[in-house]
Amino acid sequence: SQTIHQWPATLVQPVGSPLSLECTVEGTSNPNLYWYRQAAGRGLQLLFYSVGIGQISSEVPQNLSASRPQDRQFILSSKKLLLSDSGFYLCAWSVAGGPDTQYFGPGTRLTVL
Amino acid sequence: TQLLEQSPQFLSIQEGENLTVYCNSSSVFSSLQWYRQEPGEGPVLLVTVVTGGEVKKLKRLTFQFGDARKDSSLHITAAQPGDTGLYLCAGARYNFNKFYFGSGTKLNVKP
């Protein structure tokens, strides 16, 4: 069966510091991968998605970037965090060739102070 | 403007009551998903509907996909406190590799 991991689970970082959040998927090959940010109790904002290694589509211009160095690894980064980067970050995957359903990781709670 | 409009945003009801959450759009979707999310956790998939007019049941939850594949509803019968959470709808469109999410419905079922 497929599983998706995210780490760290929680992170507290000062303004101006770098960021690296990691997401890995097991049990499937060549998945579509997604990064979302969620404000408290609200819907999901799509940040990036990837259909293959090195292929990144950015949905919202901002202080963040994404990379996919391996087939089942998706990384969300920032060189300098802003207060507004605080939030709940979710990684998700779907089957390649047709996004019928997405499956989510447990999320990372990021607090920028 | 969101592609999927979800309503209501908030719902507070007593245990035993029925409720319906709606997800509407002017666009056609190839499939539509419903998720439930607890605070501090990732959304958990409840159902995927793919055929216009399709109705799926999951215990006390009934999901319907509109005939034109532009809207969906989630109906909960005899709600229980364990149903409390954030309900999210999401749609996938043909030839697109991404999903479109509604803004969520925060449900509170009081004992």
Short mmCIF file of C-alpha atoms in Angstrom, two decimals, chain A:
data_model
loop_
_atom_site.label_atom_id
_atom_site.label_comp_id
_atom_site.label_asym_id
_atom_site.label_seq_id
_atom_site.Cartn_x
_atom_site.Cartn_y
_atom_site.Cartn_z
CA SER A 1 0.00 0.00 0.00
CA GLN A 2 1.03 3.58 -0.49
CA THR A 3 2.14 5.87 2.31
CA ILE A 4 3.20 9.48 2.38
CA HIS A 5 5.53 11.02 4.92
CA GLN A 6 6.24 14.61 5.85
CA TRP A 7 8.83 16.01 8.19
CA PRO A 8 9.27 17.73 10.38
CA ALA A 9 5.84 17.63 11.99
CA THR A 10 6.30 21.02 13.59
CA LEU A 11 8.84 23.77 13.06
CA VAL A 12 9.48 27.14 14.68
CA GLN A 13 11.80 29.39 12.72
CA PRO A 14 12.91 33.03 13.02
CA VAL A 15 12.16 35.53 10.29
CA GLY A 16 14.89 35.54 7.66
CA SER A 17 15.99 31.96 8.25
CA PRO A 18 15.94 29.28 5.52
CA LEU A 19 13.36 26.53 5.24
CA SER A 20 13.34 22.98 3.97
CA LEU A 21 10.30 20.73 4.27
CA GLU A 22 10.46 17.22 2.91
CA CYS A 23 7.82 14.89 1.56
CA THR A 24 8.32 11.30 0.44
CA VAL A 25 5.92 8.76 -0.99
CA GLU A 26 6.23 4.98 -0.76
CA GLY A 27 4.53 2.22 -2.68
CA THR A 28 3.96 3.97 -5.99
CA SER A 29 6.02 5.12 -8.96
CA ASN A 30 6.01 8.39 -10.85
CA PRO A 31 3.29 10.02 -8.76
CA ASN A 32 2.05 13.56 -9.24
CA LEU A 33 3.13 15.51 -6.15
CA TYR A 34 1.65 18.64 -4.61
CA TRP A 35 2.41 21.22 -1.91
CA TYR A 36 -0.46 23.10 -0.27
CA ARG A 37 -0.69 25.69 2.48
CA GLN A 38 -3.70 25.91 4.74
CA ALA A 39 -4.77 28.78 6.95
CA ALA A 40 -6.39 27.79 10.24
CA GLY A 41 -9.66 25.95 9.65
CA ARG A 42 -9.86 26.95 6.03
CA GLY A 43 -9.40 25.55 2.54
CA LEU A 44 -6.18 24.61 0.81
CA GLN A 45 -4.05 26.88 -1.34
CA LEU A 46 -2.06 25.04 -4.01
CA LEU A 47 1.55 26.20 -4.01
CA PHE A 48 3.37 23.83 -6.37
CA TYR A 49 2.79 20.61 -8.22
CA SER A 50 5.08 18.24 -10.09
CA VAL A 51 4.39 15.57 -12.69
CA GLY A 52 7.96 14.25 -12.79
CA ILE A 53 11.55 14.63 -11.62
CA GLY A 54 12.71 18.20 -12.08
CA GLN A 55 9.30 19.35 -13.33
CA ILE A 56 7.77 21.99 -11.08
CA SER A 57 4.70 24.15 -11.71
CA SER A 58 4.24 27.17 -9.49
CA GLU A 59 0.74 28.32 -8.75
CA VAL A 60 1.28 31.36 -6.58
CA PRO A 61 4.33 33.65 -6.83
CA GLN A 62 5.78 33.98 -3.37
CA ASN A 63 8.73 33.50 -1.12
CA LEU A 64 8.84 29.74 -1.58
CA SER A 65 10.27 27.28 -4.09
CA ALA A 66 9.93 23.56 -4.68
CA SER A 67 12.16 20.83 -6.05
CA ARG A 68 11.78 17.19 -6.96
CA PRO A 69 15.23 15.62 -6.90
CA GLN A 70 13.92 12.04 -6.93
CA ASP A 71 10.79 10.34 -8.22
CA ARG A 72 9.08 10.12 -4.85
CA GLN A 73 10.64 13.07 -3.05
CA PHE A 74 9.26 16.60 -3.02
CA ILE A 75 10.92 19.46 -1.15
CA LEU A 76 9.56 22.88 -0.24
CA SER A 77 12.16 25.55 0.42
CA SER A 78 12.71 29.17 1.20
CA LYS A 79 15.91 31.20 1.43
CA LYS A 80 14.47 33.74 3.86
CA LEU A 81 11.25 33.14 5.76
CA LEU A 82 8.64 35.84 6.26
CA LEU A 83 6.06 36.08 9.03
CA SER A 84 3.39 35.46 6.42
CA ASP A 85 4.91 32.05 5.62
CA SER A 86 3.48 30.66 8.85
CA GLY A 87 0.86 28.01 8.29
CA PHE A 88 0.06 24.34 7.90
CA TYR A 89 1.84 22.79 4.94
CA LEU A 90 0.45 19.69 3.32
CA CYS A 91 2.01 17.39 0.76
CA ALA A 92 -0.17 15.16 -1.41
CA TRP A 93 0.18 12.66 -4.22
CA SER A 94 -2.02 11.34 -6.98
CA VAL A 95 -1.66 8.70 -9.67
CA ALA A 96 0.16 9.95 -12.75
CA GLY A 97 -1.80 10.19 -15.96
CA GLY A 98 -4.99 11.42 -14.40
CA PRO A 99 -5.56 13.15 -11.07
CA ASP A 100 -8.58 11.13 -10.01
CA THR A 101 -7.87 11.32 -6.28
CA GLN A 102 -5.30 12.92 -4.01
CA TYR A 103 -3.89 11.45 -0.82
CA PHE A 104 -2.46 13.70 1.83
CA GLY A 105 0.43 13.52 4.25
CA PRO A 106 0.13 14.40 7.95
CA GLY A 107 1.27 18.00 7.44
CA THR A 108 3.90 20.32 8.89
CA ARG A 109 2.96 23.16 11.20
CA LEU A 110 5.34 26.07 10.52
CA THR A 111 5.52 29.06 12.85
CA VAL A 112 7.71 31.98 11.85
CA LEU A 113 8.55 34.35 14.71
#
